PDB file of C-alpha atoms in Angstrom:
ATOM      1  CA  UNK V   1     198.412  97.844 149.061  1.00 78.00           C
ATOM      2  CA  UNK V   2     201.317  95.632 148.610  1.00 82.00           C
ATOM      3  CA  UNK V   3     204.570  96.390 151.337  1.00 80.00           C
ATOM      4  CA  UNK V   4     207.765  95.627 149.362  1.00 79.00           C
ATOM      5  CA  UNK V   5     210.137  95.063 152.399  1.00 75.00           C
ATOM      6  CA  UNK V   6     213.790  93.998 152.072  1.00 72.00           C
ATOM      7  CA  UNK V   7     216.401  93.893 154.818  1.00 67.00           C
ATOM      8  CA  UNK V   8     219.634  92.156 155.814  1.00 57.00           C
ATOM      9  CA  UNK V   9     222.226  93.979 153.585  1.00 62.00           C
ATOM     10  CA  UNK V  10     223.252  96.788 151.803  1.00 62.00           C
ATOM     11  CA  UNK V  11     220.595  97.925 149.117  1.00 67.00           C
ATOM     12  CA  UNK V  12     222.163 101.053 148.170  1.00 72.00           C
ATOM     13  CA  UNK V  13     220.156 102.852 145.204  1.00 77.00           C
ATOM     14  CA  UNK V  14     217.402 100.391 144.993  1.00 82.00           C
ATOM     15  CA  UNK V  15     214.426 100.446 142.612  1.00 87.00           C
ATOM     16  CA  UNK V  16     211.303  98.972 142.745  1.00 90.00           C
ATOM     17  CA  UNK V  17     209.220  98.057 139.652  1.00 94.00           C
ATOM     18  CA  UNK V  18     205.766  96.674 139.268  1.00 95.00           C
ATOM     19  CA  UNK V  19     204.872  95.189 136.236  1.00 97.00           C
ATOM     20  CA  UNK V  20     201.808  93.233 134.887  1.00 97.00           C
ATOM     21  CA  UNK V  21     201.436  89.687 133.397  1.00 95.00           C
ATOM     22  CA  UNK V  22     202.522  91.276 129.705  1.00 96.00           C
ATOM     23  CA  UNK V  23     205.806  92.604 131.042  1.00 96.00           C
ATOM     24  CA  UNK V  24     204.437  96.106 130.977  1.00 97.00           C
ATOM     25  CA  UNK V  25     206.189  98.304 133.719  1.00 97.00           C
ATOM     26  CA  UNK V  26     203.110 100.344 135.692  1.00 96.00           C
ATOM     27  CA  UNK V  27     205.098 101.737 138.654  1.00 92.00           C
ATOM     28  CA  UNK V  28     208.896 102.462 139.235  1.00 92.00           C
ATOM     29  CA  UNK V  29     210.257 104.014 142.389  1.00 88.00           C
ATOM     30  CA  UNK V  30     213.635 104.749 143.525  1.00 85.00           C
ATOM     31  CA  UNK V  31     214.815 104.093 147.138  1.00 80.00           C
ATOM     32  CA  UNK V  32     218.307 105.006 148.860  1.00 72.00           C
ATOM     33  CA  UNK V  33     218.602 102.548 151.578  1.00 66.00           C
ATOM     34  CA  UNK V  34     221.699 101.028 153.126  1.00 64.00           C
ATOM     35  CA  UNK V  35     219.923  98.128 155.252  1.00 64.00           C
ATOM     36  CA  UNK V  36     216.173  98.259 154.969  1.00 69.00           C
ATOM     37  CA  UNK V  37     213.617  98.633 152.027  1.00 71.00           C
ATOM     38  CA  UNK V  38     210.037  99.483 152.824  1.00 79.00           C
ATOM     39  CA  UNK V  39     207.989 100.665 149.784  1.00 84.00           C
ATOM     40  CA  UNK V  40     204.180 100.659 150.104  1.00 88.00           C
ATOM     41  CA  UNK V  41     202.324 100.236 146.560  1.00 89.00           C
ATOM     42  CA  UNK V  42     198.860 101.221 145.997  1.00 90.00           C
ATOM     43  CA  UNK V  43     197.248  98.477 143.869  1.00 91.00           C
ATOM     44  CA  UNK V  44     193.577  99.982 144.155  1.00 92.00           C
ATOM     45  CA  UNK V  45     193.602 101.425 140.837  1.00 93.00           C
ATOM     46  CA  UNK V  46     194.508  98.219 139.056  1.00 93.00           C
ATOM     47  CA  UNK V  47     192.122  95.355 138.122  1.00 95.00           C
ATOM     48  CA  UNK V  48     192.600  91.873 139.286  1.00 95.00           C
ATOM     49  CA  UNK V  49     195.079  89.665 137.994  1.00 96.00           C
ATOM     50  CA  UNK V  50     198.597  88.586 138.155  1.00 97.00           C
ATOM     51  CA  UNK V  51     201.798  91.321 138.575  1.00 97.00           C
ATOM     52  CA  UNK V  52     205.173  91.201 139.255  1.00 97.00           C
ATOM     53  CA  UNK V  53     207.382  93.341 142.086  1.00 94.00           C
ATOM     54  CA  UNK V  54     210.632  93.496 141.243  1.00 93.00           C
ATOM     55  CA  UNK V  55     213.439  94.886 143.552  1.00 88.00           C
ATOM     56  CA  UNK V  56     216.924  95.590 141.948  1.00 86.00           C
ATOM     57  CA  UNK V  57     219.683  97.019 144.160  1.00 81.00           C
ATOM     58  CA  UNK V  58     223.316  96.173 144.980  1.00 78.00           C
ATOM     59  CA  UNK V  59     222.384  92.430 145.492  1.00 76.00           C
ATOM     60  CA  UNK V  60     220.885  92.041 142.428  1.00 80.00           C
ATOM     61  CA  UNK V  61     217.190  91.576 141.393  1.00 88.00           C
ATOM     62  CA  UNK V  62     214.410  89.888 143.550  1.00 87.00           C
ATOM     63  CA  UNK V  63     211.149  89.221 141.952  1.00 93.00           C
ATOM     64  CA  UNK V  64     207.766  88.193 143.607  1.00 93.00           C
ATOM     65  CA  UNK V  65     204.376  87.468 142.393  1.00 96.00           C
ATOM     66  CA  UNK V  66     201.023  89.376 143.375  1.00 95.00           C
ATOM     67  CA  UNK V  67     197.880  88.359 142.650  1.00 94.00           C
ATOM     68  CA  UNK V  68     195.225  90.844 143.196  1.00 94.00           C
ATOM     69  CA  UNK V  69     191.972  89.540 143.107  1.00 90.00           C
TER      70      UNK V  69
END
């Protein structure tokens, strides 16, 4: 599992997206939060590899790389 946590400002209607290394969108989840975003993504069905988690909200996008072994 991967926990996506962002705080420190107004995220508003945020969206969390999980993509594989080829850019294919695997999971999209909407979040409505004023200050803290907490989203847990279950990666148990995915094979090992590199993935990218992007949080897009009022502050713009923030992307982090996730490596599943």
